[in-house]
Tab-separated table of C-alpha atoms in Angstrom:
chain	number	residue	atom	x	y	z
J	51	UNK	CA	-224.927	105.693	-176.700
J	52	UNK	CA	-223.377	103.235	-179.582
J	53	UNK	CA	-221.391	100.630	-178.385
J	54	UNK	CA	-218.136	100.249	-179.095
J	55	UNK	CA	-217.548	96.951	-179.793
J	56	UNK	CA	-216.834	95.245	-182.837
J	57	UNK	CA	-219.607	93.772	-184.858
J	58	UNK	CA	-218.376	90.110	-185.720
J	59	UNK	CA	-219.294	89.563	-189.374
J	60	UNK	CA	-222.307	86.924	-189.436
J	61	UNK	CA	-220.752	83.204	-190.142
J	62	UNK	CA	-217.026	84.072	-188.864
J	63	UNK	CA	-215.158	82.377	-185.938
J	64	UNK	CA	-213.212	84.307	-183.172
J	65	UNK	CA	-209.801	82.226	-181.811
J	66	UNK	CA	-209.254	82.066	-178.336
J	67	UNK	CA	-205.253	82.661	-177.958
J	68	UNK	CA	-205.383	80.431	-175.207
J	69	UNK	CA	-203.118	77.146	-175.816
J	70	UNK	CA	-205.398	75.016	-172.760
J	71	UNK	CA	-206.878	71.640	-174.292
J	72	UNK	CA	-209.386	69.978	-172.832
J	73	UNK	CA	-207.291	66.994	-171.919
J	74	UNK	CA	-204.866	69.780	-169.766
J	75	UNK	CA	-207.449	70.813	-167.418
J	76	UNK	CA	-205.245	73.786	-165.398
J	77	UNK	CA	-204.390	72.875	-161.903
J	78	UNK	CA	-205.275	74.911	-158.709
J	79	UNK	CA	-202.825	77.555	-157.397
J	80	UNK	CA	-201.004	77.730	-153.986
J	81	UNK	CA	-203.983	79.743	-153.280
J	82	UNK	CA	-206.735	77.484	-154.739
J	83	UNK	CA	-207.568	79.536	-157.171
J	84	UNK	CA	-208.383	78.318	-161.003
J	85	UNK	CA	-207.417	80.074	-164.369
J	86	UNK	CA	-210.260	79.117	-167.068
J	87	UNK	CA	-208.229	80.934	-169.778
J	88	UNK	CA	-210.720	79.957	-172.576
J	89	UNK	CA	-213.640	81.519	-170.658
J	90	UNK	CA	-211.567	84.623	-169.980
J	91	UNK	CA	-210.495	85.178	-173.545
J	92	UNK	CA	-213.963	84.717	-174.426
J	93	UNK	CA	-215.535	87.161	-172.052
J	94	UNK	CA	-212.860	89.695	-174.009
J	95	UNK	CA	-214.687	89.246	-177.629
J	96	UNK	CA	-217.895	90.445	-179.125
J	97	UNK	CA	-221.311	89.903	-177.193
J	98	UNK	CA	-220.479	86.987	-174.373
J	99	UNK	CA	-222.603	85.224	-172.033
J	100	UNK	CA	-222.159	83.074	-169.515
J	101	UNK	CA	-224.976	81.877	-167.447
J	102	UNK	CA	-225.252	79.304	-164.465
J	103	UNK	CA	-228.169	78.541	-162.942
J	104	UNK	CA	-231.623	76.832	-163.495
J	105	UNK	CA	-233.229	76.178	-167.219
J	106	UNK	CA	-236.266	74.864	-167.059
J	107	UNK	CA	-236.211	71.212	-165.076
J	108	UNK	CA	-232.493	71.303	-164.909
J	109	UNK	CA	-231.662	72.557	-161.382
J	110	UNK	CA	-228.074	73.359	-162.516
J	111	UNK	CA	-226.527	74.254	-166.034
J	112	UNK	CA	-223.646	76.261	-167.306
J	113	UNK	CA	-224.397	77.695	-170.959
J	114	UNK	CA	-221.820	80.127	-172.897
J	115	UNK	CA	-222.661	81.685	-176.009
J	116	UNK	CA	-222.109	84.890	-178.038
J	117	UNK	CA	-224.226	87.084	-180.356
J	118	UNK	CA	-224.601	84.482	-182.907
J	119	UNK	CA	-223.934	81.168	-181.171
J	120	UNK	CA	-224.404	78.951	-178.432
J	121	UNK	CA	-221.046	77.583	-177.851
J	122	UNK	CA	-221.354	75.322	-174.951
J	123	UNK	CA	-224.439	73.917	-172.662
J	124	UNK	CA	-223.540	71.579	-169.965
J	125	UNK	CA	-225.684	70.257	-166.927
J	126	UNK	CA	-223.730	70.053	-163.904
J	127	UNK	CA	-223.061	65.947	-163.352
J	128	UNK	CA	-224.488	64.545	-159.920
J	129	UNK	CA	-221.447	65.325	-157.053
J	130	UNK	CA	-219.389	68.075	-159.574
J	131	UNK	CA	-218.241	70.772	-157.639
J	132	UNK	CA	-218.777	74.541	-159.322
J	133	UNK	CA	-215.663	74.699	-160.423
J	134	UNK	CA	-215.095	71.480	-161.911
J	135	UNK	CA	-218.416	72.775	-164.151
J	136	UNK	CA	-216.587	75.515	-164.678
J	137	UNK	CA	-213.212	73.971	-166.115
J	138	UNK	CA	-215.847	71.648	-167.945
J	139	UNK	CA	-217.444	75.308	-169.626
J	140	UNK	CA	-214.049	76.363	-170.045
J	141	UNK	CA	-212.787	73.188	-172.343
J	142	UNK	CA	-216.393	73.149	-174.445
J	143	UNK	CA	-215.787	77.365	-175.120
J	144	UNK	CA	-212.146	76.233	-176.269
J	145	UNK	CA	-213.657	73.357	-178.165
J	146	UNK	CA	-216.330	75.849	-180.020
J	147	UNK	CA	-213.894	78.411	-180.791
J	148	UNK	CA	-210.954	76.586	-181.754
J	149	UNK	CA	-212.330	73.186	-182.979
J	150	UNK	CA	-215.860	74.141	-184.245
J	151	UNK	CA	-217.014	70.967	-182.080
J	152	UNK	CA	-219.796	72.623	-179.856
J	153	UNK	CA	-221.296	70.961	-176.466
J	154	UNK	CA	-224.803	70.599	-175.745
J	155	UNK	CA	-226.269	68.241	-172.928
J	156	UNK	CA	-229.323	70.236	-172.259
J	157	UNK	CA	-231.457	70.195	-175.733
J	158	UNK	CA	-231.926	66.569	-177.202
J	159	UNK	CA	-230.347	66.092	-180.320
J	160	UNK	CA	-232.417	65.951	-183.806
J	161	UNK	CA	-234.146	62.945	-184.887
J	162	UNK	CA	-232.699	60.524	-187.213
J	163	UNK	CA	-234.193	60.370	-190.918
């Protein structure tokens, strides 16, 4: 059966609607729980995936990316909780979508010419 998605033309950018910047981390409900609206808008487009979980050496990572991109890869930081990963993930995925400025703390960066 075809899917029904959307194709995202190669090279374009999807927006997050979300108005959460980084620096406004959302707060905890009464009931402890924690919206991660960039992470939920994402999960609504084209061809997202979030993984968390071991790569490689790393015991724990958090990497989001879509059909064309990897938006986000974060190690989780000696003594972070899951969720504060998680509202990490969910400022780099606003960062990638609305900013262009993608996260990556797992490969090592190019050398220098």
């Amino acid at each position: 059966m075809e899917s029904r998605r959307r194709k995202a033309k190669p090279g374009s950018t999807r927006r997050v609607n979300a108005k959460i910047v980084p620096s406004e981390l959302p707060q905890p409900s009464a009931a402890g729980s924690l919206a991660l609206p960039n992470l939920e808008a994402f999960l609504e487009g084209d061809g997202p995936q979030i993984s968390i979980g071991t790569i490689g050496p790393i015991r724990c990572a958090a990497v989001a990316n879509d059909e064309h991109n990897m938006l986000a890869a974060l190690v989780r930081r000696p003594g972070e909780t899951l969720q504060q990963l998680l509202e990490r993930l969910d400022a780099a995925v606003y960062l990638a979508l609305e900013e262009e400025r993608f996260t990556d703390e797992i490969n090592s960066p190019p050398p220098r010419n």
